Amino acid sequence: MDPQPAPVPQRAIQAGSTPDPWGWVEPSVWTERMLAALQRGVNGGVWFSLIDKVYSRGNLAASTAKVVANRGAAGVDHVTVEQFCLHAQQNLAKLEEQLRLGTYQPQAIRRVYIPKPGSTEKRPLGIPTVRCRVVQTALVHVLQPIFERDFAPFSFGFRPGRGCQQALDRVEELLAAGYNYVVDADLKSYFDTIPHDRLLQRIGEKVADGRVLRLIESFLKAGILEGLREWTPTEGAPQGAVLSPLLSNIYLDPLDHLMVANGFEMVRYADDFVIMCRSEVEAKRALAMVAAWVEANGLTLHPGKTRIVQASKEAFEFLGYRYEQGKRYVRKKSLEKLKETVRAKTKRTDGRSLAQIIGNLNRTLRGWFGYFKRCERMVFSGLDGWIRRRLRSLLRKRKKLKGISRHGADERRWPNAFFADQGLFSLKAAHESLASPL
């Protein structure tokens, strides 16, 4: 099997043809001429002279617009998105000059820790300054099409036009086709352990502009500020940085093509992946090959979370779902994350009107259902009941009744129909409407 992808199509399309697969690229960078070169293949497969595309005013302006849309917290300089935009033209002119002269230096990354749902552990999150997010976005605009051209088709994370739903579709297709043995692999602290030298070497295989490579390296080695302590990382790409998702895909790309070349069906979303096999022997061979590649590339498989599963008898988890004997459930951690959000939005001390509380709650429920709509019906009916009990407890307190809601009087006082009349989004009803479209 040839691991190389098909040639890149031209950006221009004829009327009535399929949508342009390169419509997502930043037009201030990727002109028709550059896209034609991308399709044709540049000399030796290596791109030179890209730094001017990074610091072009059009690219920086487009990058700022994306950073503004994504909002996010201020970095170590305490400059918010709104404050940056108040002097946008001066800020962009300064960034353009610094990048052109090679004097730009990234600021330190502010590290915070966010809870892992369903766990007492916390995940480190890096917050670059707004100006650094703008420059990193400009870099992504330039670099992503170069690498996207050759990424393997079963890599779904952080790629344009792809996402979790397509990855889940592929897993289910393979299960239905008899790929019953699953290599459920977990890379231990992947983002924090990517070797800088090997990553830069991998980027250098397609990008030969030394100034661009030095700029990427400067972001990788930017200081980490945690409280009053600051240090310089020697490995890893900080989670939360705009550039890190692309860099993470670049580093794992050779593994993707190794799997393709050996006929394995891998489905990968960033550092989360499964390899679907028809037999235990094949699964063992796939796992051995992955383990050897991971060790040779300075990474580590989590010993307690990497295993081979016979899907018809055992459960495995992928992208928030739990697959168990042909049925789909919500992973425990994903379910707990939803419940934590619902608890925060249905506190008995909340003084807002019931209509306001339900309106706020519905936004969460609709988004959650949009992702987990593949699950078994019982998942939704159970959650609906739990959510209504939360709301009944809130209403009990308003009537100065003690304790939380239980079966019986409260259900008669505020029946299910009451909450339906109030406009509460029903997960079960939404699931039934999908199963039986009008």
Coordinates of C-alpha atoms in Angstrom, one line a residue:
M1 CA 0.0 0.0 0.0
D2 CA 1.3 3.4 -1.0
P3 CA 1.5 5.7 2.1
Q4 CA 1.7 8.8 0.0
P5 CA -1.5 10.8 -0.5
A6 CA -3.1 11.8 -3.8
P7 CA -1.9 15.0 -5.4
V8 CA -3.4 18.2 -4.1
P9 CA -6.2 19.6 -6.3
Q10 CA -6.2 23.2 -7.6
R11 CA -8.0 25.8 -5.5
A12 CA -10.1 27.0 -8.4
I13 CA -13.1 24.7 -9.1
Q14 CA -15.7 24.5 -11.8
A15 CA -19.4 25.2 -11.3
G16 CA -21.2 22.1 -10.0
S17 CA -18.0 20.4 -8.9
T18 CA -17.2 19.3 -5.4
P19 CA -16.3 21.9 -2.8
D20 CA -12.7 23.2 -2.9
P21 CA -10.7 21.1 -0.4
W22 CA -8.3 24.0 0.0
G23 CA -10.9 26.7 0.7
W24 CA -9.8 26.8 4.3
V25 CA -6.3 28.2 3.6
E26 CA -5.5 31.8 4.5
P27 CA -5.9 33.7 1.1
S28 CA -3.4 36.5 2.1
V29 CA -0.7 33.8 2.2
W30 CA -1.8 31.0 -0.1
T31 CA -2.4 32.7 -3.5
E32 CA -3.4 30.6 -6.6
R33 CA 0.3 30.7 -7.6
M34 CA 1.4 29.2 -4.2
L35 CA -1.3 26.6 -4.3
A36 CA -0.3 25.6 -7.8
A37 CA 3.3 25.1 -6.5
L38 CA 1.9 23.0 -3.6
Q39 CA 0.0 20.8 -6.0
R40 CA 3.0 20.4 -8.4
G41 CA 5.5 19.8 -5.7
V42 CA 8.3 22.2 -5.0
N43 CA 11.9 21.5 -5.8
G44 CA 13.1 18.7 -3.6
G45 CA 9.9 18.8 -1.6
V46 CA 11.3 21.7 0.5
W47 CA 10.0 25.2 0.9
F48 CA 12.3 28.2 1.1
S49 CA 11.7 31.9 1.8
L50 CA 8.5 31.7 3.9
I51 CA 9.3 34.3 6.7
D52 CA 7.9 37.1 4.5
K53 CA 4.6 35.3 4.3
V54 CA 4.5 35.0 8.1
Y55 CA 5.0 38.7 8.8
S56 CA 2.9 40.1 5.9
R57 CA 0.4 42.6 7.2
G58 CA -2.5 40.7 5.7
N59 CA -1.5 37.5 7.5
L60 CA -1.0 39.3 10.8
A61 CA -4.4 41.0 10.5
A62 CA -6.2 37.8 9.6
S63 CA -4.4 36.1 12.6
T64 CA -5.5 38.8 14.9
A65 CA -9.1 38.3 13.8
K66 CA -8.9 34.6 14.7
V67 CA -7.3 35.4 18.1
V68 CA -10.0 37.9 18.8
A69 CA -12.7 35.3 17.9
N70 CA -11.2 32.7 20.1
R71 CA -10.9 35.2 23.0
G72 CA -9.0 33.5 25.8
A73 CA -7.2 34.9 28.9
A74 CA -4.3 37.3 29.1
G75 CA -0.7 36.0 29.3
V76 CA 2.1 37.1 31.5
D77 CA 2.0 40.7 30.3
H78 CA -1.7 41.0 31.5
V79 CA -2.7 42.4 28.0
T80 CA -6.2 41.2 27.2
V81 CA -7.5 40.7 23.7
E82 CA -9.6 43.9 24.0
Q83 CA -6.5 45.9 25.1
F84 CA -4.4 44.5 22.2
C85 CA -7.2 45.5 19.7
L86 CA -7.3 49.1 21.1
H87 CA -3.9 49.7 19.5
A88 CA -4.1 47.0 16.8
Q89 CA -2.4 48.9 14.0
Q90 CA 0.6 49.9 16.2
N91 CA 0.8 46.4 17.6
L92 CA 0.8 44.8 14.2
A93 CA 3.3 47.3 12.8
K94 CA 5.7 46.4 15.6
L95 CA 5.2 42.7 15.2
E96 CA 5.8 43.0 11.4
E97 CA 9.0 45.0 12.0
Q98 CA 10.4 42.6 14.6
L99 CA 9.7 39.5 12.5
R100 CA 11.2 41.2 9.4
L101 CA 14.3 42.2 11.3
G102 CA 14.6 38.9 13.2
T103 CA 14.4 40.7 16.6
Y104 CA 11.0 39.1 17.7
Q105 CA 11.3 37.2 21.0
P106 CA 8.3 35.3 22.4
Q107 CA 7.2 36.1 26.0
A108 CA 7.0 33.5 28.7
I109 CA 3.9 31.2 28.8
R110 CA 1.7 31.5 31.8
R111 CA 1.0 28.0 33.2
V112 CA -2.2 27.2 34.9
Y113 CA -3.8 23.8 35.9
I114 CA -7.3 22.8 35.0
P115 CA -9.2 19.8 36.6
K116 CA -9.4 16.6 34.7
P117 CA -13.1 15.5 34.7
G118 CA -13.8 12.6 37.0
S119 CA -10.4 12.7 38.5
T120 CA -8.4 14.4 41.2
E121 CA -5.6 15.1 38.8
K122 CA -5.1 18.4 37.0
R123 CA -3.9 19.1 33.5
P124 CA -1.3 21.8 32.7
L125 CA -2.4 24.5 30.3
G126 CA -0.1 27.1 28.8
I127 CA -1.4 30.6 28.1
P128 CA 0.8 32.6 25.7
T129 CA 0.4 36.3 25.4
V130 CA -2.0 37.8 22.8
R131 CA 0.9 39.0 20.7
C132 CA 2.4 35.5 20.8
R133 CA -0.9 33.9 19.8
V134 CA -1.1 36.3 16.8
V135 CA 2.4 35.3 15.6
Q136 CA 1.7 31.6 16.2
T137 CA -1.5 31.8 14.2
A138 CA 0.4 33.5 11.4
L139 CA 2.9 30.6 11.4
V140 CA 0.1 28.1 11.3
H141 CA -1.4 29.9 8.3
V142 CA 1.9 29.4 6.4
L143 CA 2.9 25.9 7.6
Q144 CA -0.3 24.0 7.8
P145 CA -1.0 23.5 4.0
I146 CA 2.6 22.4 3.5
F147 CA 2.2 19.5 5.9
E148 CA -1.6 18.9 5.4
R149 CA -0.8 17.9 1.9
D150 CA 0.9 14.7 3.0
F151 CA -0.9 13.9 6.3
A152 CA -2.4 10.4 6.4
P153 CA -6.2 10.2 5.8
F154 CA -7.0 8.5 9.2
S155 CA -5.5 11.4 11.3
F156 CA -8.5 13.5 12.4
G157 CA -7.4 15.8 15.1
F158 CA -6.7 19.5 14.6
R159 CA -7.1 19.3 10.9
P160 CA -9.4 21.4 8.6
G161 CA -12.7 19.7 7.7
R162 CA -12.1 16.8 10.1
G163 CA -13.0 16.2 13.7
C164 CA -14.1 13.7 16.3
Q165 CA -17.3 12.7 14.5
Q166 CA -15.4 11.5 11.4
A167 CA -13.0 9.6 13.6
L168 CA -15.9 7.9 15.5
D169 CA -17.5 7.2 12.1
R170 CA -14.4 5.4 11.0
V171 CA -14.2 3.3 14.2
E172 CA -17.7 2.2 13.8
E173 CA -17.2 1.3 10.1
L174 CA -14.3 -0.9 11.1
L175 CA -16.1 -2.6 13.9
A176 CA -19.0 -3.3 11.6
A177 CA -16.5 -4.7 9.1
G178 CA -15.2 -7.3 11.6
Y179 CA -12.2 -5.5 13.0
N180 CA -12.9 -6.9 16.4
Y181 CA -9.5 -6.7 18.1
V182 CA -8.5 -3.1 19.2
V183 CA -5.1 -1.9 20.1
D184 CA -6.1 0.8 22.7
A185 CA -2.9 2.8 23.0
D186 CA -2.1 5.8 25.3
L187 CA 0.9 8.0 24.9
K188 CA 2.1 9.2 28.3
S189 CA 2.2 13.0 28.6
Y190 CA 2.7 13.2 24.9
F191 CA 2.5 17.0 24.5
D192 CA 5.0 17.5 27.3
T193 CA 7.5 15.0 26.0
I194 CA 7.9 15.7 22.3
P195 CA 11.7 16.0 21.7
H196 CA 12.6 19.5 20.4
D197 CA 15.5 18.4 18.2
R198 CA 13.7 15.6 16.5
L199 CA 10.6 17.8 16.0
L200 CA 12.6 20.6 14.4
Q201 CA 14.4 18.0 12.2
R202 CA 11.0 16.7 11.0
I203 CA 9.8 20.2 10.2
G204 CA 13.1 20.9 8.4
E205 CA 12.4 18.1 6.0
K206 CA 9.8 20.3 4.3
V207 CA 10.8 23.8 5.5
A208 CA 14.3 25.1 4.8
D209 CA 13.8 28.8 5.8
G210 CA 16.2 29.1 8.8
R211 CA 14.3 32.2 10.2
V212 CA 11.0 30.3 10.3
L213 CA 12.7 27.3 12.0
R214 CA 14.4 29.6 14.5
L215 CA 11.0 31.2 15.2
I216 CA 9.4 27.9 15.9
E217 CA 12.3 26.9 18.1
S218 CA 12.0 30.1 20.1
F219 CA 8.3 29.3 20.8
L220 CA 9.3 25.7 21.9
K221 CA 11.9 27.1 24.3
A222 CA 9.8 30.0 25.6
G223 CA 9.9 30.3 29.3
I224 CA 7.2 28.8 31.5
L225 CA 5.9 31.0 34.3
E226 CA 4.1 29.1 37.1
G227 CA 3.4 31.4 40.0
L228 CA 6.7 33.0 40.8
R229 CA 8.8 30.3 39.3
E230 CA 10.1 30.4 35.7
W231 CA 12.0 27.8 33.7
T232 CA 13.0 27.0 30.1
P233 CA 11.5 23.7 28.8
T234 CA 13.8 21.2 27.1
E235 CA 11.1 19.2 25.5
G236 CA 7.4 19.3 24.7
A237 CA 4.9 21.6 23.0
P238 CA 2.7 23.5 25.6
Q239 CA -1.0 22.6 25.5
G240 CA -2.9 25.8 24.9
A241 CA -0.4 27.2 22.4
V242 CA -1.8 27.9 19.0
L243 CA 1.1 26.2 17.2
S244 CA 1.2 23.0 19.4
P245 CA -1.6 21.0 17.6
L246 CA 0.1 21.3 14.2
L247 CA 3.5 20.4 15.7
S248 CA 2.0 17.4 17.5
N249 CA 0.6 16.1 14.2
I250 CA 3.9 16.7 12.4
Y251 CA 5.7 14.6 14.9
L252 CA 3.3 11.6 14.8
D253 CA 3.0 11.7 11.0
P254 CA 5.7 9.1 10.4
L255 CA 3.9 6.7 12.7
D256 CA 0.7 7.3 10.7
H257 CA 2.5 6.4 7.4
L258 CA 4.2 3.4 9.0
M259 CA 0.8 2.0 9.9
V260 CA -0.5 2.6 6.4
A261 CA 2.5 1.0 4.8
N262 CA 2.0 -2.1 6.9
G263 CA -1.7 -2.4 6.2
F264 CA -3.0 -1.5 9.7
E265 CA -6.2 0.4 10.3
M266 CA -5.3 3.2 12.7
V267 CA -7.7 5.9 13.7
R268 CA -6.0 8.9 15.4
Y269 CA -7.2 12.1 17.0
A270 CA -4.1 14.0 18.1
D271 CA -2.4 11.7 20.7
D272 CA -5.5 9.5 21.2
F273 CA -5.6 6.6 18.8
V274 CA -6.8 3.0 18.3
I275 CA -5.6 0.4 15.8
M276 CA -8.4 -1.9 14.6
C277 CA -7.5 -5.4 13.7
R278 CA -9.2 -8.6 12.5
S279 CA -7.2 -11.0 14.8
E280 CA -5.3 -11.1 18.0
V281 CA -2.1 -12.0 16.2
E282 CA -2.5 -8.9 14.0
A283 CA -3.2 -6.7 17.0
K284 CA -0.1 -8.0 18.8
R285 CA 2.0 -7.3 15.7
A286 CA 0.6 -3.7 15.5
L287 CA 1.2 -3.0 19.1
A288 CA 4.8 -4.3 18.9
M289 CA 5.4 -2.0 15.9
V290 CA 3.9 1.0 17.7
A291 CA 5.9 0.3 20.8
A292 CA 9.2 0.1 18.9
W293 CA 8.4 3.4 17.0
V294 CA 7.4 5.2 20.2
E295 CA 10.6 4.2 22.0
A296 CA 12.8 5.1 19.0
N297 CA 11.2 8.5 18.9
G298 CA 11.7 9.5 22.5
L299 CA 8.1 8.9 23.6
T300 CA 6.4 6.5 26.1
L301 CA 3.4 4.3 26.0
H302 CA 1.4 4.4 29.2
P303 CA 1.8 0.8 30.6
G304 CA -1.4 0.9 32.5
K305 CA -3.5 2.3 29.7
T306 CA -2.2 0.5 26.6
R307 CA -3.8 -2.9 25.9
I308 CA -5.4 -5.2 23.3
V309 CA -9.2 -5.5 23.6
Q310 CA -11.5 -8.0 22.0
A311 CA -14.4 -5.6 21.3
S312 CA -17.1 -8.3 21.3
K313 CA -16.2 -9.2 24.9
E314 CA -14.5 -6.2 26.5
A315 CA -15.0 -2.5 26.5
F316 CA -12.7 0.2 25.2
E317 CA -12.9 4.0 25.2
F318 CA -12.2 6.5 22.5
L319 CA -12.9 10.2 22.3
G320 CA -15.3 10.3 25.2
Y321 CA -17.3 7.2 24.1
R322 CA -17.2 3.8 25.7
Y323 CA -17.7 0.9 23.3
E324 CA -19.0 -2.2 25.0
Q325 CA -20.2 -5.3 23.2
G326 CA -21.5 -3.5 20.2
K327 CA -23.2 -0.7 22.2
R328 CA -22.1 2.9 22.8
Y329 CA -22.1 4.6 26.1
V330 CA -20.6 7.8 27.5
R331 CA -17.2 7.4 29.1
K332 CA -17.4 7.9 32.9
K333 CA -15.1 10.9 32.9
S334 CA -17.2 12.6 30.1
L335 CA -20.4 11.9 32.0
E336 CA -19.0 13.4 35.2
K337 CA -17.8 16.5 33.3
L338 CA -21.4 17.0 32.1
K339 CA -22.8 16.5 35.6
E340 CA -20.3 19.0 37.1
T341 CA -21.5 21.6 34.5
V342 CA -25.1 20.9 35.2
R343 CA -24.6 21.1 39.0
A344 CA -23.0 24.5 38.6
K345 CA -26.0 25.7 36.6
T346 CA -28.7 24.3 38.9
K347 CA -27.5 25.4 42.3
R348 CA -30.4 25.6 44.8
T349 CA -29.2 29.1 45.8
D350 CA -29.5 30.4 42.2
G351 CA -31.7 33.5 42.3
R352 CA -32.5 33.7 38.6
S353 CA -35.9 32.8 37.2
L354 CA -36.5 29.2 36.3
A355 CA -36.8 30.2 32.6
Q356 CA -33.3 31.8 32.8
I357 CA -31.8 28.8 34.5
I358 CA -33.4 26.4 31.9
G359 CA -32.3 28.6 29.0
N360 CA -28.7 28.5 30.2
L361 CA -28.9 24.8 30.9
N362 CA -30.3 24.1 27.4
R363 CA -27.3 25.5 25.7
T364 CA -25.1 22.9 27.5
L365 CA -27.5 20.0 26.9
R366 CA -27.9 20.7 23.2
G367 CA -24.1 20.9 22.7
W368 CA -23.6 17.8 24.7
F369 CA -26.2 15.9 22.8
G370 CA -24.8 17.0 19.5
Y371 CA -21.6 15.1 20.4
F372 CA -23.0 12.1 22.2
K373 CA -26.1 11.4 20.2
R374 CA -24.7 8.0 19.1
C375 CA -25.2 6.6 22.6
E376 CA -27.8 4.1 23.8
R377 CA -31.2 5.4 24.6
M378 CA -30.9 4.5 28.3
V379 CA -28.1 7.0 28.7
F380 CA -30.4 9.9 27.8
S381 CA -33.5 8.8 29.8
G382 CA -31.3 8.4 32.9
L383 CA -29.8 11.8 32.5
D384 CA -33.1 13.5 31.9
G385 CA -34.4 12.1 35.2
W386 CA -31.3 13.3 37.1
I387 CA -31.5 16.8 35.6
R388 CA -35.2 17.1 36.5
R389 CA -34.4 16.0 40.1
R390 CA -31.8 18.8 40.3
L391 CA -34.4 21.3 39.2
R392 CA -37.1 19.9 41.6
S393 CA -34.6 20.3 44.5
L394 CA -34.1 24.0 43.4
L395 CA -37.9 24.5 43.4
R396 CA -38.3 22.8 46.8
K397 CA -35.9 25.3 48.3
R398 CA -37.9 28.2 46.8
K399 CA -41.0 26.8 48.6
K400 CA -38.9 26.6 51.8
L401 CA -39.1 22.7 51.8
K402 CA -36.2 21.0 53.4
G403 CA -33.9 18.4 51.7
I404 CA -33.4 17.4 48.1
S405 CA -36.0 16.1 45.7
R406 CA -37.0 12.4 45.9
H407 CA -39.5 10.3 44.1
G408 CA -43.1 10.8 45.0
A409 CA -44.7 14.2 46.0
D410 CA -42.2 16.3 44.1
E411 CA -42.9 14.4 40.9
R412 CA -46.6 15.0 41.3
R413 CA -46.0 18.6 42.2
W414 CA -43.7 19.2 39.2
P415 CA -44.3 16.4 36.7
N416 CA -42.2 15.8 33.6
A417 CA -44.7 17.7 31.6
F418 CA -44.1 20.8 33.7
F419 CA -40.5 20.9 32.7
A420 CA -41.4 20.2 29.0
D421 CA -43.8 23.2 29.2
Q422 CA -40.9 25.3 30.6
G423 CA -38.9 24.4 27.5
L424 CA -36.3 22.1 29.1
F425 CA -34.4 20.3 26.5
S426 CA -35.0 16.6 26.7
L427 CA -32.1 14.3 25.7
K428 CA -34.4 11.3 25.3
A429 CA -36.8 13.1 23.1
A430 CA -34.0 14.5 20.9
H431 CA -32.6 10.9 20.6
E432 CA -36.0 9.5 19.6
S433 CA -36.4 12.2 17.0
L434 CA -33.1 11.2 15.4
A435 CA -34.2 7.5 15.4
S436 CA -37.6 8.4 13.9
P437 CA -37.2 11.4 11.6
L438 CA -40.4 13.0 10.4

